[in-house]
Amino acid sequence: YEAAGVIEAVGPGVTQWSPGDRVAALFGLPMDRYGTNGEQIVYPADMLVAVPDEQSLTDAAASWMQYGTAYALIDLGHIESGDAVVINAASSSVGLAAIEIANNHGATSIAVTRGRGKAEALKAHGAAHVIVSDEEDVAARIMEITGGKGANIAFDAVAGQPLAALLSAMAP
C-alpha cells in the first residue's frame, strides 16, 4: 500500500494531476489490483495526495499506513471517551498512531512494550500507562489499571502468544 513518486502520465479525464506532480498513494484499494511494489504503478487519480516539495518521497510513502491501520480503533472498535484501550507493540509506528487516536478520543491508552528502554518514550508520546511485558504480568496490570473492570478495546498488531494475555483482561 505504501507508495510515492512523480506522475509520468495521466489517463483520459484526469484533470487534477499532471506529469511531474509529486504524489503519494492512499491506502484502501485491493492490493491484487493496485499493488505498489514496483518502479511504475497505475493508480486511481482520486486515491492520490500531493506531496509537498519539502517532504521526501520516502517519508510521504511511509506517512499513511500506520494511521490507516490504527483507524480500526474508530471503524471497528467504536472507541469512545473513557474506554480503556490496550495497545500491543505500542512503540511501533502503528502503536504510536493508536496511542494518538485513543488519546484524541478521550480514551485511556495502555501501551504494552517488551523492553523497559521504550517505556519513557511511550509516556512522552502520551501513553497514560505503560506495561513492560518482559517484566510484568500484562493481564494483571491491565486489571489493576482498570480497577478490575478490564480493557474495553485491545488493539493488537502482533497476534500470537501475547494475544492470550490481552484476551484474559478484557471487560465483558
PDB file of C-alpha atoms in Angstrom:
ATOM      1  CA  TYR A   1       0.000   0.000   0.000  1.00  0.00           C
ATOM      2  CA  GLU A   2       2.838   2.442   0.598  1.00  0.00           C
ATOM      3  CA  ALA A   3       3.990   4.368  -2.458  1.00  0.00           C
ATOM      4  CA  ALA A   4       5.026   7.845  -3.524  1.00  0.00           C
ATOM      5  CA  GLY A   5       6.573   9.174  -6.680  1.00  0.00           C
ATOM      6  CA  VAL A   6       6.335  11.505  -9.625  1.00  0.00           C
ATOM      7  CA  ILE A   7       3.491  11.212 -12.118  1.00  0.00           C
ATOM      8  CA  GLU A   8       4.727  10.235 -15.567  1.00  0.00           C
ATOM      9  CA  ALA A   9       1.367  10.248 -17.377  1.00  0.00           C
ATOM     10  CA  VAL A  10      -2.322  10.668 -16.642  1.00  0.00           C
ATOM     11  CA  GLY A  11      -5.314   8.896 -18.113  1.00  0.00           C
ATOM     12  CA  PRO A  12      -8.240  10.359 -20.020  1.00  0.00           C
ATOM     13  CA  GLY A  13     -10.393  12.693 -17.979  1.00  0.00           C
ATOM     14  CA  VAL A  14      -7.803  13.242 -15.226  1.00  0.00           C
ATOM     15  CA  THR A  15      -7.636  16.993 -14.627  1.00  0.00           C
ATOM     16  CA  GLN A  16      -6.371  17.308 -11.051  1.00  0.00           C
ATOM     17  CA  TRP A  17      -2.909  15.853 -11.789  1.00  0.00           C
ATOM     18  CA  SER A  18      -0.221  16.470 -14.389  1.00  0.00           C
ATOM     19  CA  PRO A  19       3.025  14.771 -15.340  1.00  0.00           C
ATOM     20  CA  GLY A  20       5.721  15.931 -12.939  1.00  0.00           C
ATOM     21  CA  ASP A  21       3.410  16.185  -9.894  1.00  0.00           C
ATOM     22  CA  ARG A  22       4.760  14.575  -6.718  1.00  0.00           C
ATOM     23  CA  VAL A  23       2.140  12.315  -5.120  1.00  0.00           C
ATOM     24  CA  ALA A  24       1.605   9.613  -2.514  1.00  0.00           C
ATOM     25  CA  ALA A  25      -0.890   6.780  -2.776  1.00  0.00           C
ATOM     26  CA  LEU A  26      -3.653   6.467  -0.228  1.00  0.00           C
ATOM     27  CA  PHE A  27      -4.456   3.050   1.212  1.00  0.00           C
ATOM     28  CA  GLY A  28      -7.666   1.080   0.967  1.00  0.00           C
ATOM     29  CA  LEU A  29      -7.644  -0.430  -2.519  1.00  0.00           C
ATOM     30  CA  PRO A  30      -7.268  -4.167  -3.176  1.00  0.00           C
ATOM     31  CA  MET A  31      -3.555  -4.934  -3.416  1.00  0.00           C
ATOM     32  CA  ASP A  32      -4.056  -7.642  -6.043  1.00  0.00           C
ATOM     33  CA  ARG A  33      -5.307  -4.943  -8.389  1.00  0.00           C
ATOM     34  CA  TYR A  34      -3.421  -1.875  -7.192  1.00  0.00           C
ATOM     35  CA  GLY A  35      -0.173  -3.194  -5.771  1.00  0.00           C
ATOM     36  CA  THR A  36       2.536  -0.650  -5.097  1.00  0.00           C
ATOM     37  CA  ASN A  37       5.626  -2.862  -5.184  1.00  0.00           C
ATOM     38  CA  GLY A  38       7.173  -1.682  -8.441  1.00  0.00           C
ATOM     39  CA  GLU A  39       9.144   1.015 -10.185  1.00  0.00           C
ATOM     40  CA  GLN A  40       5.999   2.101 -12.031  1.00  0.00           C
ATOM     41  CA  ILE A  41       2.397   1.644 -10.957  1.00  0.00           C
ATOM     42  CA  VAL A  42      -1.038   2.564 -12.231  1.00  0.00           C
ATOM     43  CA  TYR A  43      -3.197   4.077  -9.501  1.00  0.00           C
ATOM     44  CA  PRO A  44      -6.591   5.852  -9.474  1.00  0.00           C
ATOM     45  CA  ALA A  45      -6.248   9.632  -9.533  1.00  0.00           C
ATOM     46  CA  ASP A  46      -8.752  10.092  -6.702  1.00  0.00           C
ATOM     47  CA  MET A  47      -6.581   7.929  -4.417  1.00  0.00           C
ATOM     48  CA  LEU A  48      -3.538  10.200  -4.634  1.00  0.00           C
ATOM     49  CA  VAL A  49      -2.481  13.158  -2.484  1.00  0.00           C
ATOM     50  CA  ALA A  50       0.063  15.847  -3.232  1.00  0.00           C
ATOM     51  CA  VAL A  51       3.496  15.596  -1.638  1.00  0.00           C
ATOM     52  CA  PRO A  52       4.980  18.957  -0.609  1.00  0.00           C
ATOM     53  CA  ASP A  53       8.390  19.773  -2.104  1.00  0.00           C
ATOM     54  CA  GLU A  54       9.962  19.858   1.368  1.00  0.00           C
ATOM     55  CA  GLN A  55       8.905  16.253   2.116  1.00  0.00           C
ATOM     56  CA  SER A  56      10.901  13.338   0.739  1.00  0.00           C
ATOM     57  CA  LEU A  57       9.033  10.748  -1.294  1.00  0.00           C
ATOM     58  CA  THR A  58      10.209   8.094   1.174  1.00  0.00           C
ATOM     59  CA  ASP A  59       8.660   9.983   4.095  1.00  0.00           C
ATOM     60  CA  ALA A  60       5.491  10.609   2.095  1.00  0.00           C
ATOM     61  CA  ALA A  61       5.095   6.916   1.291  1.00  0.00           C
ATOM     62  CA  ALA A  62       5.568   5.966   4.937  1.00  0.00           C
ATOM     63  CA  SER A  63       3.222   8.542   6.454  1.00  0.00           C
ATOM     64  CA  TRP A  64      -0.211   6.965   5.870  1.00  0.00           C
ATOM     65  CA  MET A  65      -0.282   3.285   6.710  1.00  0.00           C
ATOM     66  CA  GLN A  66       0.197   3.468  10.464  1.00  0.00           C
ATOM     67  CA  TYR A  67      -2.775   5.799  10.859  1.00  0.00           C
ATOM     68  CA  GLY A  68      -4.865   3.805   8.408  1.00  0.00           C
ATOM     69  CA  THR A  69      -4.198   0.660  10.420  1.00  0.00           C
ATOM     70  CA  ALA A  70      -4.849   2.341  13.771  1.00  0.00           C
ATOM     71  CA  TYR A  71      -8.089   3.741  12.336  1.00  0.00           C
ATOM     72  CA  ALA A  72      -9.535   0.337  13.240  1.00  0.00           C
ATOM     73  CA  LEU A  73      -9.968   1.766  16.746  1.00  0.00           C
ATOM     74  CA  ILE A  74     -12.620   4.051  15.279  1.00  0.00           C
ATOM     75  CA  ASP A  75     -14.029   1.980  12.449  1.00  0.00           C
ATOM     76  CA  LEU A  76     -14.138  -1.436  14.128  1.00  0.00           C
ATOM     77  CA  GLY A  77     -13.560  -0.735  17.832  1.00  0.00           C
ATOM     78  CA  HIS A  78     -16.028   2.165  18.026  1.00  0.00           C
ATOM     79  CA  ILE A  79     -13.745   3.835  20.557  1.00  0.00           C
ATOM     80  CA  GLU A  80     -15.418   6.205  22.996  1.00  0.00           C
ATOM     81  CA  SER A  81     -14.310   8.635  25.641  1.00  0.00           C
ATOM     82  CA  GLY A  82     -13.498   6.792  28.845  1.00  0.00           C
ATOM     83  CA  ASP A  83     -12.617   3.484  27.158  1.00  0.00           C
ATOM     84  CA  ALA A  84      -9.532   1.667  28.397  1.00  0.00           C
ATOM     85  CA  VAL A  85      -7.564   0.777  25.254  1.00  0.00           C
ATOM     86  CA  VAL A  86      -4.666  -1.680  25.408  1.00  0.00           C
ATOM     87  CA  ILE A  87      -2.160  -1.223  22.599  1.00  0.00           C
ATOM     88  CA  ASN A  88       0.266  -4.058  21.950  1.00  0.00           C
ATOM     89  CA  ALA A  89       3.537  -3.315  20.078  1.00  0.00           C
ATOM     90  CA  ALA A  90       2.984   0.238  21.260  1.00  0.00           C
ATOM     91  CA  SER A  91       6.395   1.550  20.205  1.00  0.00           C
ATOM     92  CA  SER A  92       5.823   0.595  16.546  1.00  0.00           C
ATOM     93  CA  SER A  93       4.605   3.265  14.140  1.00  0.00           C
ATOM     94  CA  VAL A  94       1.128   1.686  14.214  1.00  0.00           C
ATOM     95  CA  GLY A  95       1.204   1.557  18.016  1.00  0.00           C
ATOM     96  CA  LEU A  96       2.196   5.213  18.272  1.00  0.00           C
ATOM     97  CA  ALA A  97      -0.641   6.154  15.914  1.00  0.00           C
ATOM     98  CA  ALA A  98      -3.049   4.097  18.037  1.00  0.00           C
ATOM     99  CA  ILE A  99      -1.941   5.961  21.181  1.00  0.00           C
ATOM    100  CA  GLU A 100      -2.652   9.274  19.447  1.00  0.00           C
ATOM    101  CA  ILE A 101      -6.075   8.132  18.233  1.00  0.00           C
ATOM    102  CA  ALA A 102      -7.017   6.749  21.658  1.00  0.00           C
ATOM    103  CA  ASN A 103      -5.940   9.957  23.380  1.00  0.00           C
ATOM    104  CA  ASN A 104      -7.751  12.128  20.831  1.00  0.00           C
ATOM    105  CA  HIS A 105     -10.966  10.225  21.570  1.00  0.00           C
ATOM    106  CA  GLY A 106     -10.647  10.690  25.336  1.00  0.00           C
ATOM    107  CA  ALA A 107      -9.760   7.049  25.973  1.00  0.00           C
ATOM    108  CA  THR A 108      -7.131   5.810  28.422  1.00  0.00           C
ATOM    109  CA  SER A 109      -4.213   4.464  26.410  1.00  0.00           C
ATOM    110  CA  ILE A 110      -2.415   1.470  27.936  1.00  0.00           C
ATOM    111  CA  ALA A 111       0.779   0.828  25.986  1.00  0.00           C
ATOM    112  CA  VAL A 112       2.380  -2.623  26.050  1.00  0.00           C
ATOM    113  CA  THR A 113       6.044  -2.941  25.112  1.00  0.00           C
ATOM    114  CA  ARG A 114       8.590  -5.693  25.607  1.00  0.00           C
ATOM    115  CA  GLY A 115      11.512  -3.674  26.946  1.00  0.00           C
ATOM    116  CA  ARG A 116      11.937  -1.122  29.718  1.00  0.00           C
ATOM    117  CA  GLY A 117      14.050   1.056  27.398  1.00  0.00           C
ATOM    118  CA  LYS A 118      10.965   2.137  25.438  1.00  0.00           C
ATOM    119  CA  ALA A 119       8.747   2.949  28.422  1.00  0.00           C
ATOM    120  CA  GLU A 120       9.767   6.592  28.858  1.00  0.00           C
ATOM    121  CA  ALA A 121       9.439   7.326  25.151  1.00  0.00           C
ATOM    122  CA  LEU A 122       5.917   5.880  25.193  1.00  0.00           C
ATOM    123  CA  LYS A 123       4.980   8.054  28.178  1.00  0.00           C
ATOM    124  CA  ALA A 124       6.448  11.082  26.383  1.00  0.00           C
ATOM    125  CA  HIS A 125       4.341  10.195  23.336  1.00  0.00           C
ATOM    126  CA  GLY A 126       1.213  10.324  25.501  1.00  0.00           C
ATOM    127  CA  ALA A 127       0.568   6.798  26.763  1.00  0.00           C
ATOM    128  CA  ALA A 128      -1.392   7.080  30.002  1.00  0.00           C
ATOM    129  CA  HIS A 129       0.088   3.785  31.222  1.00  0.00           C
ATOM    130  CA  VAL A 130       2.973   1.601  30.069  1.00  0.00           C
ATOM    131  CA  ILE A 131       3.259  -2.123  30.742  1.00  0.00           C
ATOM    132  CA  VAL A 132       6.632  -3.794  30.130  1.00  0.00           C
ATOM    133  CA  SER A 133       5.680  -7.332  29.137  1.00  0.00           C
ATOM    134  CA  ASP A 134       9.171  -8.769  29.762  1.00  0.00           C
ATOM    135  CA  GLU A 135       8.891  -7.697  33.418  1.00  0.00           C
ATOM    136  CA  GLU A 136       5.201  -7.585  34.294  1.00  0.00           C
ATOM    137  CA  ASP A 137       2.126  -9.798  34.133  1.00  0.00           C
ATOM    138  CA  VAL A 138       0.265  -7.987  31.360  1.00  0.00           C
ATOM    139  CA  ALA A 139      -3.231  -9.199  32.273  1.00  0.00           C
ATOM    140  CA  ALA A 140      -2.769  -8.450  35.970  1.00  0.00           C
ATOM    141  CA  ARG A 141      -1.520  -4.923  35.213  1.00  0.00           C
ATOM    142  CA  ILE A 142      -4.429  -4.245  32.852  1.00  0.00           C
ATOM    143  CA  MET A 143      -6.864  -5.330  35.549  1.00  0.00           C
ATOM    144  CA  GLU A 144      -5.038  -3.151  38.100  1.00  0.00           C
ATOM    145  CA  ILE A 145      -5.072  -0.099  35.817  1.00  0.00           C
ATOM    146  CA  THR A 146      -8.779  -0.545  35.025  1.00  0.00           C
ATOM    147  CA  GLY A 147      -9.808  -1.120  38.638  1.00  0.00           C
ATOM    148  CA  GLY A 148     -10.710  -4.734  37.896  1.00  0.00           C
ATOM    149  CA  LYS A 149     -13.055  -3.892  35.014  1.00  0.00           C
ATOM    150  CA  GLY A 150     -10.745  -4.935  32.187  1.00  0.00           C
ATOM    151  CA  ALA A 151      -9.980  -3.145  28.944  1.00  0.00           C
ATOM    152  CA  ASN A 152     -12.770  -2.130  26.572  1.00  0.00           C
ATOM    153  CA  ILE A 153     -10.628  -2.457  23.450  1.00  0.00           C
ATOM    154  CA  ALA A 154      -7.437  -4.373  22.701  1.00  0.00           C
ATOM    155  CA  PHE A 155      -5.501  -3.191  19.672  1.00  0.00           C
ATOM    156  CA  ASP A 156      -3.089  -5.980  18.827  1.00  0.00           C
ATOM    157  CA  ALA A 157      -0.856  -5.511  15.804  1.00  0.00           C
ATOM    158  CA  VAL A 158       1.227  -8.599  16.701  1.00  0.00           C
ATOM    159  CA  ALA A 159      -1.132 -11.543  17.389  1.00  0.00           C
ATOM    160  CA  GLY A 160       0.345 -14.817  18.505  1.00  0.00           C
ATOM    161  CA  GLN A 161       1.040 -15.667  22.145  1.00  0.00           C
ATOM    162  CA  PRO A 162       0.748 -12.114  23.562  1.00  0.00           C
ATOM    163  CA  LEU A 163      -2.887 -12.014  22.468  1.00  0.00           C
ATOM    164  CA  ALA A 164      -3.862 -14.535  25.150  1.00  0.00           C
ATOM    165  CA  ALA A 165      -2.825 -12.141  27.919  1.00  0.00           C
ATOM    166  CA  LEU A 166      -4.877  -9.354  26.365  1.00  0.00           C
ATOM    167  CA  LEU A 167      -7.977 -11.534  25.990  1.00  0.00           C
ATOM    168  CA  SER A 168      -7.915 -12.550  29.617  1.00  0.00           C
ATOM    169  CA  ALA A 169      -8.025  -8.916  30.687  1.00  0.00           C
ATOM    170  CA  MET A 170     -10.935  -7.692  28.591  1.00  0.00           C
ATOM    171  CA  ALA A 171     -14.106  -6.195  30.005  1.00  0.00           C
ATOM    172  CA  PRO A 172     -17.289  -8.165  29.285  1.00  0.00           C
TER     173      PRO A 172
END
